[in-house]
Short mmCIF file of C-alpha atoms in Angstrom, two decimals:
data_model
loop_
_atom_site.label_atom_id
_atom_site.label_comp_id
_atom_site.label_asym_id
_atom_site.label_seq_id
_atom_site.Cartn_x
_atom_site.Cartn_y
_atom_site.Cartn_z
CA MET A 235 63.60 -30.92 47.59
CA THR A 236 63.19 -34.35 46.06
CA THR A 237 61.11 -32.96 42.97
CA LEU A 238 63.45 -30.14 42.70
CA LYS A 239 66.57 -32.22 42.32
CA LYS A 240 63.84 -34.33 39.57
CA TYR A 241 63.53 -32.00 37.79
CA LEU A 242 66.90 -30.38 37.74
CA SER A 243 68.57 -33.60 36.72
CA LEU A 244 65.80 -34.14 33.98
CA TYR A 245 66.46 -30.70 32.69
CA LEU A 246 69.91 -31.64 32.70
CA ALA A 247 69.55 -34.85 30.52
CA LEU A 248 67.17 -32.84 28.39
CA PHE A 249 69.95 -29.80 28.01
CA ARG A 250 72.76 -32.63 26.94
CA THR A 251 70.32 -33.61 24.31
CA SER A 252 69.75 -30.85 22.95
CA PHE A 253 73.28 -29.79 22.39
CA ILE A 254 74.16 -33.13 20.64
CA ALA A 255 71.14 -32.66 18.38
CA ASP A 256 72.25 -28.99 17.32
CA LEU A 257 75.58 -30.51 16.92
CA GLU A 258 74.52 -32.66 14.16
CA TYR A 259 73.46 -29.71 11.94
CA ARG A 260 76.58 -27.76 12.20
CA VAL A 261 76.26 -24.92 9.27
CA ASN A 262 72.34 -24.23 10.90
CA PHE A 263 74.28 -23.78 14.07
CA MET A 264 76.65 -21.18 12.12
CA THR A 265 73.94 -19.49 10.96
CA ARG A 266 71.82 -19.12 13.87
CA PHE A 267 75.04 -17.93 15.46
CA VAL A 268 75.66 -15.11 12.54
CA THR A 269 71.88 -14.01 12.90
CA ASP A 270 72.20 -13.14 15.91
CA VAL A 271 75.42 -11.77 15.76
CA ILE A 272 74.10 -9.05 12.69
CA TRP A 273 71.01 -8.25 15.03
CA TYR A 274 73.10 -7.34 18.03
CA SER A 275 75.13 -5.41 15.41
CA ALA A 276 71.97 -3.65 14.04
CA GLN A 277 70.91 -2.54 17.53
CA ILE A 278 74.58 -1.22 18.48
CA ALA A 279 74.83 0.39 14.92
CA THR A 280 71.43 2.10 15.66
CA PHE A 281 72.03 3.80 18.96
CA GLU A 282 75.57 4.65 18.27
CA VAL A 283 74.52 6.50 14.64
CA LEU A 284 71.47 8.27 16.41
CA PHE A 285 73.75 9.60 19.40
CA ARG A 286 76.23 11.15 16.81
CA HIS A 287 73.23 13.34 16.70
CA THR A 288 72.47 13.78 20.05
CA PRO A 289 74.23 13.72 23.54
CA LYS A 290 70.91 11.93 25.30
CA ILE A 291 67.96 9.73 24.43
CA GLY A 292 65.57 9.47 26.84
CA ASP A 293 67.28 9.74 30.19
CA TRP A 294 70.83 7.72 29.17
CA ASN A 295 74.02 8.85 27.37
CA LEU A 296 75.95 6.71 24.72
CA ALA A 297 78.05 5.14 27.27
CA GLN A 298 75.12 4.18 29.75
CA MET A 299 72.73 3.21 26.22
CA ARG A 300 75.57 0.82 25.50
CA VAL A 301 75.18 -0.71 29.21
CA PHE A 302 71.29 -1.18 28.57
CA LEU A 303 72.23 -2.88 25.32
CA GLY A 304 74.58 -4.92 27.11
CA VAL A 305 71.47 -6.31 29.68
CA VAL A 306 69.34 -6.77 26.27
CA PHE A 307 72.18 -8.77 24.81
CA ILE A 308 72.77 -11.19 28.07
CA VAL A 309 68.85 -11.46 28.62
CA ASP A 310 67.75 -12.19 24.97
CA ALA A 311 70.79 -14.65 24.88
CA LEU A 312 69.50 -16.73 28.00
CA TYR A 313 65.74 -16.88 26.63
CA MET A 314 66.89 -17.69 23.15
CA ILE A 315 69.39 -20.48 24.52
CA ILE A 316 66.66 -21.82 27.46
CA LEU A 317 62.91 -21.35 26.37
CA SER A 318 62.78 -19.68 22.56
CA GLU A 319 62.98 -22.59 20.92
CA ASN A 320 60.16 -24.64 22.47
CA LEU A 321 57.80 -21.54 22.77
CA ASP A 322 58.32 -20.66 18.92
CA GLN A 323 56.95 -24.39 18.35
CA PHE A 324 54.54 -24.11 20.92
CA SER A 325 51.32 -23.75 17.94
CA GLU A 326 53.23 -26.90 15.72
CA LYS A 327 52.98 -29.05 19.18
CA VAL A 328 49.48 -28.39 19.29
CA ARG A 329 48.14 -28.31 15.59
CA LYS A 330 50.67 -32.20 15.10
CA GLY A 331 49.17 -33.48 18.11
CA ASP A 332 53.08 -33.76 19.73
CA LEU A 333 51.22 -31.76 22.77
CA ASP A 334 49.42 -35.11 23.71
CA LEU A 335 52.62 -36.78 24.27
CA LEU A 336 54.14 -34.14 26.57
CA LEU A 337 50.68 -34.27 28.60
CA ALA A 338 51.08 -38.29 28.30
CA LYS A 339 54.47 -37.52 30.48
CA PRO A 340 55.19 -37.86 33.98
CA VAL A 341 56.42 -34.62 34.52
CA ASN A 342 54.79 -30.88 34.82
CA SER A 343 53.45 -30.70 30.97
CA GLN A 344 54.08 -26.36 31.18
CA PHE A 345 57.63 -27.21 32.61
CA MET A 346 58.24 -29.70 29.39
CA LEU A 347 56.63 -27.54 27.06
CA SER A 348 58.69 -24.38 28.27
CA LEU A 349 62.19 -26.31 28.72
CA GLN A 350 62.12 -29.98 26.24
CA LYS A 351 64.72 -28.18 23.67
CA ALA A 352 67.58 -26.07 24.71
CA SER A 353 69.58 -23.87 21.60
CA THR A 354 72.86 -24.61 22.55
CA ALA A 355 74.07 -22.38 19.54
CA MET A 356 73.25 -19.35 21.62
CA ILE A 357 75.86 -20.14 23.73
CA GLY A 358 77.54 -18.37 21.89
CA ASN A 359 75.31 -15.29 21.70
CA LEU A 360 75.43 -15.48 25.75
CA LEU A 361 79.50 -14.95 25.48
CA LEU A 362 79.27 -12.16 22.40
CA GLY A 363 76.36 -10.51 24.95
CA LEU A 364 78.82 -10.83 28.03
CA SER A 365 81.79 -9.79 26.48
CA TRP A 366 79.78 -6.39 24.64
CA PHE A 367 78.24 -5.86 28.60
CA THR A 368 81.73 -6.06 30.18
CA TYR A 369 83.54 -3.77 27.42
CA SER A 370 80.07 -1.13 28.46
CA LEU A 371 81.04 -1.14 31.98
CA LEU A 372 84.52 -0.65 31.51
CA GLN A 373 83.43 2.43 29.42
CA LEU A 374 81.33 3.66 32.59
CA PRO A 375 83.40 6.43 34.74
CA ASP A 376 83.37 5.74 38.37
CA PHE A 377 81.05 2.35 38.11
CA GLN A 378 79.80 1.17 41.90
CA TRP A 379 80.57 -2.85 40.91
CA LEU A 380 78.88 -3.67 43.78
CA ARG A 381 75.64 -2.36 41.71
CA LEU A 382 76.18 -5.97 39.61
CA PHE A 383 74.98 -8.29 42.50
CA TRP A 384 71.47 -6.73 41.98
CA LEU A 385 71.50 -8.23 38.30
CA ILE A 386 71.42 -12.06 40.42
CA VAL A 387 67.89 -11.14 41.18
CA LEU A 388 66.96 -8.99 38.58
CA ILE A 389 67.87 -10.91 35.22
CA PRO A 390 65.83 -13.86 35.99
CA CYS A 391 63.14 -11.77 37.16
CA GLY A 392 62.91 -10.03 33.66
CA LEU A 393 63.53 -13.73 32.18
CA VAL A 394 60.58 -14.78 33.69
CA ALA A 395 58.49 -11.49 32.80
CA LEU A 396 59.77 -12.38 29.06
CA TYR A 397 58.90 -16.00 29.73
CA THR A 398 55.64 -15.82 31.15
CA MET A 399 54.28 -12.91 28.62
CA ARG A 400 55.52 -15.31 25.40
CA PHE A 401 53.96 -18.81 27.55
CA MET A 402 50.76 -17.04 27.76
CA ILE A 403 50.50 -15.48 23.97
CA ALA A 404 51.81 -19.07 22.56
CA THR A 405 49.60 -20.76 24.80
CA THR A 406 46.06 -19.44 22.98
CA ALA A 407 47.36 -22.20 20.23
CA VAL A 408 45.71 -24.11 22.20
CA ILE A 409 42.26 -22.10 22.71
CA PHE A 410 42.54 -20.79 18.56
CA THR A 411 44.60 -24.03 16.84
CA ARG A 412 46.00 -21.29 14.74
CA SER A 413 47.18 -18.15 15.72
CA GLU A 414 51.02 -17.20 14.57
CA ASN A 415 49.98 -14.08 13.96
CA LEU A 416 49.50 -13.53 17.30
CA GLN A 417 52.85 -14.53 18.10
CA PHE A 418 53.74 -12.01 15.45
CA VAL A 419 52.35 -9.31 17.39
CA TRP A 420 54.38 -10.63 20.50
CA TYR A 421 57.51 -10.07 18.64
CA GLN A 422 56.09 -5.98 18.35
CA ILE A 423 55.76 -6.29 21.86
CA TYR A 424 58.74 -7.43 22.60
CA ARG A 425 60.64 -4.99 21.03
CA LEU A 426 59.27 -2.53 22.97
CA GLY A 427 61.14 -3.74 26.11
CA MET A 428 64.46 -3.54 24.11
CA ARG A 429 64.61 -0.06 23.76
CA PRO A 430 65.18 2.02 27.12
CA ASP A 431 61.70 3.04 29.08
CA SER A 432 62.93 6.47 29.53
CA ILE A 433 62.30 7.02 25.81
CA TYR A 434 58.23 6.69 26.73
CA VAL A 435 56.02 9.22 27.81
CA PRO A 436 55.08 8.40 31.85
CA TRP A 437 51.78 6.96 31.24
CA PHE A 438 53.17 4.15 28.83
CA LYS A 439 55.91 3.60 30.76
CA TRP A 440 53.62 2.57 33.91
CA VAL A 441 52.19 0.48 31.10
CA LEU A 442 55.62 -1.24 30.10
CA LEU A 443 56.49 -2.06 33.67
CA THR A 444 52.52 -3.11 34.68
CA ALA A 445 50.19 -4.89 32.44
CA LEU A 446 52.46 -5.14 29.52
CA PRO A 447 55.69 -5.79 31.55
CA VAL A 448 58.75 -5.91 29.15
CA GLY A 449 60.07 -2.81 30.70
CA VAL A 450 61.14 -5.38 33.23
CA ILE A 451 63.23 -7.42 30.70
CA ALA A 452 66.01 -5.00 30.66
CA SER A 453 65.19 -1.33 31.65
CA VAL A 454 65.05 -2.24 35.09
CA PRO A 455 67.95 -4.11 35.33
CA ALA A 456 69.83 -1.56 33.52
CA ARG A 457 68.73 1.55 35.75
CA ALA A 458 69.84 -1.09 39.01
CA ILE A 459 73.71 -0.74 37.69
CA LEU A 460 73.56 2.75 35.69
CA GLU A 461 71.02 4.78 38.52
CA PRO A 462 71.14 4.80 42.65
CA PRO A 463 68.74 1.90 43.52
CA HIS A 464 65.21 1.98 43.27
CA LEU A 465 64.07 -0.01 45.89
CA ALA A 466 60.52 -0.32 45.16
CA LEU A 467 60.87 -0.79 41.52
CA PHE A 468 63.13 -4.00 42.20
CA ALA A 469 60.79 -5.10 45.09
CA TRP A 470 57.72 -4.62 42.20
CA ALA A 471 60.31 -6.61 39.86
CA VAL A 472 60.30 -9.35 41.78
CA ILE A 473 56.51 -9.62 43.18
CA LEU A 474 55.48 -9.19 39.39
CA ALA A 475 57.69 -12.11 38.46
CA VAL A 476 55.44 -14.44 41.30
CA ILE A 477 52.54 -13.40 40.15
CA LEU A 478 53.04 -13.60 36.23
CA LEU A 479 54.63 -17.39 36.68
CA TYR A 480 51.17 -18.09 38.95
CA LEU A 481 49.05 -16.72 35.85
CA SER A 482 50.72 -18.49 33.53
CA ASN A 483 50.18 -21.77 35.19
CA LYS A 484 46.49 -20.83 35.42
CA PHE A 485 46.03 -19.52 32.12
CA TRP A 486 47.89 -22.80 30.99
CA LYS A 487 45.16 -25.04 33.21
CA TYR A 488 42.51 -22.89 31.90
CA SER A 489 43.33 -23.43 27.99
CA LEU A 490 43.65 -26.85 28.38
CA LYS A 491 40.10 -27.16 28.97
CA PHE A 492 39.94 -26.40 25.27
CA TYR A 493 42.12 -28.66 24.02
CA SER A 494 40.88 -31.90 22.47
CA SER A 495 43.87 -33.97 21.47
CA ALA A 496 45.41 -33.69 18.26
CA SER A 497 45.05 -31.93 15.77
CA SER A 498 42.47 -30.56 17.23
CA MET R 251 55.62 -16.66 -30.21
CA LYS R 252 52.72 -14.15 -29.30
CA THR R 253 50.36 -17.09 -28.08
CA SER R 254 53.14 -18.40 -25.81
CA PHE R 255 53.85 -14.95 -24.35
CA VAL R 256 49.81 -14.39 -23.64
CA VAL R 257 49.90 -17.82 -21.94
CA PHE R 258 52.84 -16.91 -19.75
CA LEU R 259 50.88 -13.69 -18.64
CA ARG R 260 47.68 -15.50 -18.14
CA ARG R 261 49.34 -18.18 -16.05
CA ASN R 262 51.47 -15.55 -13.97
CA LEU R 263 48.08 -13.74 -13.25
CA ALA R 264 46.44 -16.81 -12.47
CA PHE R 265 49.29 -17.48 -9.64
CA ALA R 266 49.23 -13.70 -8.52
CA LYS R 267 44.98 -13.91 -7.65
CA LEU R 268 45.75 -17.73 -6.02
CA ALA R 269 47.99 -15.24 -3.98
CA ILE R 270 45.34 -12.80 -2.99
CA VAL R 271 42.45 -14.63 -2.43
CA SER R 272 44.67 -17.22 -0.28
CA ASN R 273 46.11 -14.71 1.61
CA LEU R 274 42.37 -12.90 2.31
CA GLU R 275 40.94 -16.25 3.41
CA TYR R 276 42.28 -15.73 6.89
CA ARG R 277 41.44 -11.50 7.05
CA LEU R 278 42.48 -11.48 11.00
CA ASN R 279 45.73 -12.92 10.09
CA TYR R 280 46.17 -10.70 7.09
CA PHE R 281 44.90 -7.77 9.22
CA VAL R 282 47.68 -8.38 11.75
CA ASP R 283 50.16 -9.32 9.24
CA ALA R 284 49.63 -6.12 6.91
CA VAL R 285 48.45 -3.46 9.51
CA LEU R 286 48.70 -4.06 12.66
CA GLN R 287 52.70 -5.37 12.99
CA PRO R 288 54.00 -2.30 10.71
CA THR R 289 51.48 -0.14 12.34
CA ILE R 290 53.11 -1.17 15.81
CA THR R 291 56.47 -0.94 14.63
CA THR R 292 55.43 2.85 13.35
CA GLY R 293 54.52 3.73 17.13
CA ILE R 294 57.75 2.03 18.54
CA GLU R 295 59.85 4.12 15.88
CA MET R 296 58.17 7.42 16.46
CA LEU R 297 58.52 7.37 20.07
CA LEU R 298 62.52 7.01 19.41
CA TRP R 299 62.30 10.08 17.31
CA PHE R 300 60.74 12.09 19.93
CA ALA R 301 63.45 10.97 22.16
CA VAL R 302 66.16 12.06 20.16
CA PHE R 303 64.81 15.43 19.09
CA ALA R 304 64.26 15.95 23.03
CA GLY R 305 67.60 14.62 24.14
CA ALA R 306 69.51 16.87 21.48
CA ALA R 307 67.87 19.97 22.33
CA THR R 308 67.65 21.07 18.31
CA THR R 309 65.13 21.35 15.82
CA GLU R 310 67.40 19.70 13.09
CA ILE R 311 69.35 16.63 12.53
CA ALA R 312 71.67 16.37 9.39
CA GLY R 313 69.75 19.43 8.07
CA PHE R 314 65.87 17.95 8.75
CA GLY R 315 63.80 18.84 11.67
CA ARG R 316 61.67 16.58 13.51
CA GLU R 317 58.58 16.29 11.66
CA TYR R 318 60.90 14.95 8.89
CA TYR R 319 62.08 12.07 10.70
CA LEU R 320 59.00 11.16 11.75
CA SER R 321 57.45 11.21 8.38
CA TYR R 322 60.49 8.64 7.59
CA ALA R 323 59.84 6.44 10.50
CA LEU R 324 56.01 6.04 9.34
CA TRP R 325 56.48 5.14 5.87
CA GLY R 326 59.60 3.19 6.63
CA ALA R 327 57.99 0.44 8.74
CA PHE R 328 55.32 0.09 6.09
CA PHE R 329 58.23 0.26 2.98
CA ALA R 330 59.69 -2.38 5.10
CA ARG R 331 56.90 -4.31 5.28
CA ILE R 332 56.55 -4.62 1.40
CA CYS R 333 60.21 -4.97 0.98
CA THR R 334 60.39 -8.38 3.25
CA SER R 335 60.05 -11.87 2.41
CA TRP R 336 59.31 -14.55 4.65
CA MET R 337 56.13 -16.54 3.87
CA TYR R 338 57.28 -17.50 -0.09
CA GLU R 339 60.80 -18.30 0.72
CA SER R 340 59.96 -20.39 3.62
CA ARG R 341 57.65 -22.36 1.26
CA MET R 342 60.31 -22.65 -1.22
CA ILE R 343 62.61 -24.48 1.40
CA GLN R 344 60.17 -26.20 2.49
CA GLU R 345 59.25 -27.72 -0.48
CA ILE R 346 62.72 -28.27 -1.71
CA ASP R 347 63.12 -29.98 2.17
CA THR R 348 60.18 -32.25 2.19
CA GLY R 349 60.13 -33.57 -1.59
CA SER R 350 56.81 -31.81 -2.23
CA ILE R 351 58.32 -29.51 -5.00
CA ASN R 352 58.25 -32.90 -7.28
CA SER R 353 54.27 -31.78 -8.00
CA LEU R 354 55.36 -28.31 -9.14
CA LEU R 355 58.31 -29.73 -11.39
CA THR R 356 55.96 -31.71 -13.39
CA ARG R 357 54.14 -28.93 -14.14
CA PRO R 358 54.46 -26.39 -17.55
CA MET R 359 55.76 -23.54 -15.87
CA SER R 360 59.46 -22.35 -13.70
CA TYR R 361 59.64 -22.56 -9.88
CA TYR R 362 60.66 -19.53 -10.25
CA GLU R 363 57.77 -17.65 -11.67
CA TYR R 364 55.14 -19.69 -9.81
CA TYR R 365 56.85 -18.32 -6.29
CA PHE R 366 57.73 -14.66 -8.18
CA SER R 367 53.63 -14.03 -9.51
CA GLN R 368 52.37 -15.23 -6.17
CA LEU R 369 55.01 -12.83 -4.11
CA MET R 370 53.65 -10.14 -6.75
CA GLY R 371 50.24 -10.36 -6.09
CA TYR R 372 50.98 -10.93 -2.36
CA LYS R 373 52.83 -7.44 -2.03
CA LEU R 374 50.70 -5.74 -4.35
CA ILE R 375 47.23 -6.27 -1.96
CA THR R 376 49.33 -5.61 1.02
CA THR R 377 50.58 -2.40 -0.40
CA LEU R 378 47.04 -1.44 -1.23
CA VAL R 379 45.59 -2.40 2.28
CA SER R 380 48.66 -1.46 4.59
CA MET R 381 49.87 2.08 2.80
CA LEU R 382 46.31 3.40 3.99
CA VAL R 383 47.81 3.92 7.13
CA PRO R 384 50.44 5.81 6.55
CA VAL R 385 48.39 7.72 4.18
CA ILE R 386 45.75 8.82 6.59
CA VAL R 387 48.35 9.71 9.95
CA ILE R 388 50.01 12.04 7.21
CA LEU R 389 46.88 13.39 6.60
CA ILE R 390 46.11 14.14 9.82
CA PHE R 391 49.02 15.12 11.66
CA ASP R 392 50.04 16.92 8.45
CA LEU R 393 53.82 15.21 8.22
CA PRO R 394 56.45 15.81 5.06
CA THR R 395 55.41 13.57 1.97
CA HIS R 396 55.15 13.87 -2.09
CA PHE R 397 52.25 12.29 -2.81
CA LYS R 398 53.16 13.12 -6.29
CA ARG R 399 56.11 11.05 -5.74
CA LEU R 400 54.24 7.73 -4.47
CA PRO R 401 54.00 6.24 -7.82
CA LEU R 402 57.91 6.30 -8.96
CA ALA R 403 58.57 5.29 -5.31
CA PHE R 404 56.37 2.03 -5.68
CA ALA R 405 57.57 1.18 -9.26
CA LEU R 406 61.27 1.27 -7.47
CA GLU R 407 59.66 -0.86 -4.53
CA PHE R 408 58.35 -3.77 -6.93
CA TYR R 409 61.01 -3.51 -8.74
CA TYR R 410 63.47 -3.91 -5.81
CA LEU R 411 61.09 -7.34 -5.01
CA ILE R 412 62.18 -8.73 -8.32
CA LEU R 413 65.69 -8.65 -6.34
CA VAL R 414 64.06 -10.05 -3.31
CA HIS R 415 62.80 -12.89 -5.10
CA SER R 416 66.11 -13.57 -6.79
CA ILE R 417 67.59 -13.70 -3.48
CA SER R 418 65.34 -15.91 -1.87
CA PHE R 419 65.28 -18.17 -5.05
CA VAL R 420 68.98 -18.75 -4.24
CA VAL R 421 68.55 -19.14 -0.57
CA ALA R 422 65.73 -21.83 -1.35
CA SER R 423 67.52 -23.33 -3.68
CA SER R 424 70.66 -23.96 -1.39
CA ALA R 425 68.27 -26.50 -0.01
CA PHE R 426 68.69 -29.11 -2.27
CA TYR R 427 72.65 -29.30 -0.55
CA LEU R 428 72.27 -27.99 2.89
CA ASN R 429 69.68 -29.09 5.51
CA LYS R 430 67.68 -26.39 7.70
CA VAL R 431 68.42 -23.72 5.70
CA HIS R 432 65.58 -21.60 7.19
CA SER R 433 67.76 -19.55 9.30
CA PHE R 434 69.94 -18.35 6.24
CA THR R 435 66.19 -16.59 5.72
CA GLY R 436 66.75 -14.93 9.21
CA ALA R 437 70.22 -13.86 8.87
CA LYS R 438 69.39 -12.43 5.37
CA ASN R 439 66.61 -10.47 6.49
CA LEU R 440 67.87 -9.26 9.16
CA ALA R 441 70.94 -7.85 7.50
CA LEU R 442 68.96 -6.31 5.05
CA TRP R 443 67.12 -4.59 7.90
CA PHE R 444 70.02 -2.54 8.15
CA PHE R 445 70.94 -2.27 4.95
CA THR R 446 67.47 -1.04 3.58
CA GLY R 447 67.38 1.49 6.01
CA GLU R 448 64.54 0.25 7.70
CA LEU R 449 66.47 1.38 11.31
CA PHE R 450 67.12 5.20 10.29
CA PRO R 451 67.90 6.99 7.11
CA LEU R 452 71.37 5.62 6.00
CA ASP R 453 72.30 9.59 5.47
CA LEU R 454 72.88 9.59 9.32
CA ILE R 455 75.75 6.81 9.13
CA PRO R 456 79.49 8.45 9.19
CA GLU R 457 81.62 8.06 5.50
CA PRO R 458 82.65 5.76 4.02
CA LEU R 459 79.89 3.50 5.25
CA ARG R 460 77.11 5.98 4.38
CA SER R 461 77.70 5.88 0.37
CA THR R 462 78.84 2.22 0.36
CA LEU R 463 75.29 1.46 2.02
CA ILE R 464 73.45 4.09 0.09
CA ALA R 465 75.17 2.89 -3.33
CA LEU R 466 73.67 -1.13 -2.57
CA PRO R 467 71.05 -2.04 -4.09
CA PHE R 468 69.28 -3.00 -0.86
CA SER R 469 68.40 0.82 -0.17
CA ALA R 470 66.13 0.81 -2.72
CA GLY R 471 63.91 -1.21 -0.15
CA VAL R 472 63.40 1.51 2.42
CA TYR R 473 65.73 4.50 2.13
CA VAL R 474 65.72 5.47 -1.39
CA PRO R 475 61.87 5.23 -1.41
CA VAL R 476 61.07 6.61 1.59
CA GLY R 477 63.71 9.29 1.20
CA TYR R 478 62.27 11.00 -1.89
CA ILE R 479 58.98 10.85 -0.62
CA THR R 480 59.75 12.76 2.44
CA GLY R 481 62.14 15.25 0.44
CA ARG R 482 65.31 13.77 1.93
CA LEU R 483 66.60 12.76 -1.92
CA GLU R 484 65.44 13.80 -5.09
CA VAL R 485 64.72 11.97 -8.44
CA SER R 486 68.60 11.32 -9.60
CA SER R 487 68.80 8.66 -6.68
CA VAL R 488 65.79 7.06 -7.76
CA TRP R 489 67.22 6.40 -11.03
CA GLN R 490 71.07 5.36 -9.57
CA SER R 491 68.91 2.94 -7.42
CA PHE R 492 66.96 1.45 -10.68
CA ILE R 493 70.28 0.85 -12.31
CA SER R 494 71.91 -0.49 -9.06
CA ILE R 495 68.76 -3.07 -8.22
CA THR R 496 69.62 -4.21 -12.42
CA ILE R 497 73.05 -5.10 -11.91
CA ALA R 498 72.25 -7.00 -8.77
CA ILE R 499 69.33 -8.91 -10.19
CA VAL R 500 71.65 -10.12 -13.21
CA ILE R 501 74.54 -11.17 -10.53
CA VAL R 502 71.93 -12.68 -8.57
CA ASN R 503 69.71 -14.65 -10.93
CA SER R 504 73.39 -16.23 -12.63
CA ILE R 505 74.03 -17.53 -9.09
CA GLY R 506 70.58 -18.71 -9.20
CA ALA R 507 70.42 -20.40 -12.25
CA VAL R 508 73.71 -22.29 -11.63
CA ILE R 509 72.94 -23.17 -8.09
CA TRP R 510 69.58 -24.47 -9.48
CA ARG R 511 70.68 -26.66 -12.09
CA LYS R 512 73.30 -28.21 -10.38
CA GLY R 513 70.20 -28.70 -7.34
CA LEU R 514 68.45 -30.27 -9.63
CA LYS R 515 70.93 -32.83 -10.71
CA VAL R 516 71.86 -34.13 -7.07
CA TYR R 517 68.10 -33.86 -6.12
CA ALA R 518 66.86 -37.44 -5.23
CA GLY R 519 62.77 -36.27 -6.01
CA THR R 520 62.32 -37.47 -2.28
CA GLY R 521 63.40 -34.67 -0.81
CA ALA R 522 66.70 -33.11 -0.06
#
């Protein structure tokens, strides 16, 4: 409990520092927000345009797809706020030797690497995502609001899946030093999760829920609020999150064996 | 006059070669960048179109069958890879930010041409390497493509790259005045992602937005060349795109010239 308190207060301190640092560059603060507004608009426009020509894509109609997009925006915004900047700069930290400093600190190195910098400029994105999500739920006929409770469990599970996959790919920078393009491949894999899993063929859907679990990021939480509960699927999402967290830590420790300090 | 033009050509050819050699140095990285990434994108987009047609329970959308959309998604991802500029724009910004631009400013060349020729060299080799993928897929699956139209489509694409570089030059020049302009690159490229027609054919959008987006020069990045080779558009659309790109190049470069000149005046030589 004391350890948990220590890490929580440490994270709050890091978050505060990040907020002050972000406010220093106000134009950058605004541009990053605008960038994501464009990304959200492009996602919305894609499905709004496609649904003008079809009543259903995969299992869902337009109203349901809007809810799915709402979940995507919320998970993405949370990821951007909490984790994205740290993992995007991972490779640089390894190359420039900043990792040495983090390893020397009396805290868990995976914690520091993953959560050192929060992107507070993205809080606006979260508000935007929440607004879209609320709007999309209001468009649903006969929506059972109690289903929202599933999100308390499933969104953190999706976030953990997203984090661990990204973390493990970023960690390859310790082994290979230059692995920028593997990071770019990650964005393509991530895009698979930004589309509803029902558009994929069954075997591929299975892959996206197991070996390459980007399906857990948004499709599973969206199913929880749009369809009757699939308890086995939800249980799997929780178990998978635990397994992935464990594996990411194991992989991190393994890759550190290859680390030969600054500019390695 | 003639000699100076020859020198100019030789110099820029050397820049283009430099870009080709330096990009091919890390072959795995290059393979991922030029082939693997657009291939995955294509796969995702094609799956979406399969799902769209399955849901629509129809053989045609906006007058075109599923194969046309699969062909569009296939070519679209690769054309989009060609018409986007991240790497050189980021380098230009970084050089102005850090002050390493000094070594380039003292050379007998312009900053614009130095990166323009490199961009062209890089895009040329990327086109040659990456376009093999859609060509092979088209031949295997017999998807609709007018191969005779490819040269004009590529000519339009490379003409569009002049505009792309000019916009990059404007974005990079703003680094003289502002810190952290890297985020401009992200915002701009995301906007172009939509405006070029990479996400879906622009003619699916309802009016009046449809006509506006098609008339903009950005549609020459993906929609017009891909629409032309897949049979959605006729040659008149390509000529119209050449005209709109020309107008945009004049406007963007005028803005770029002003920002650059003023930027150089306020630049202290030690990084912006």
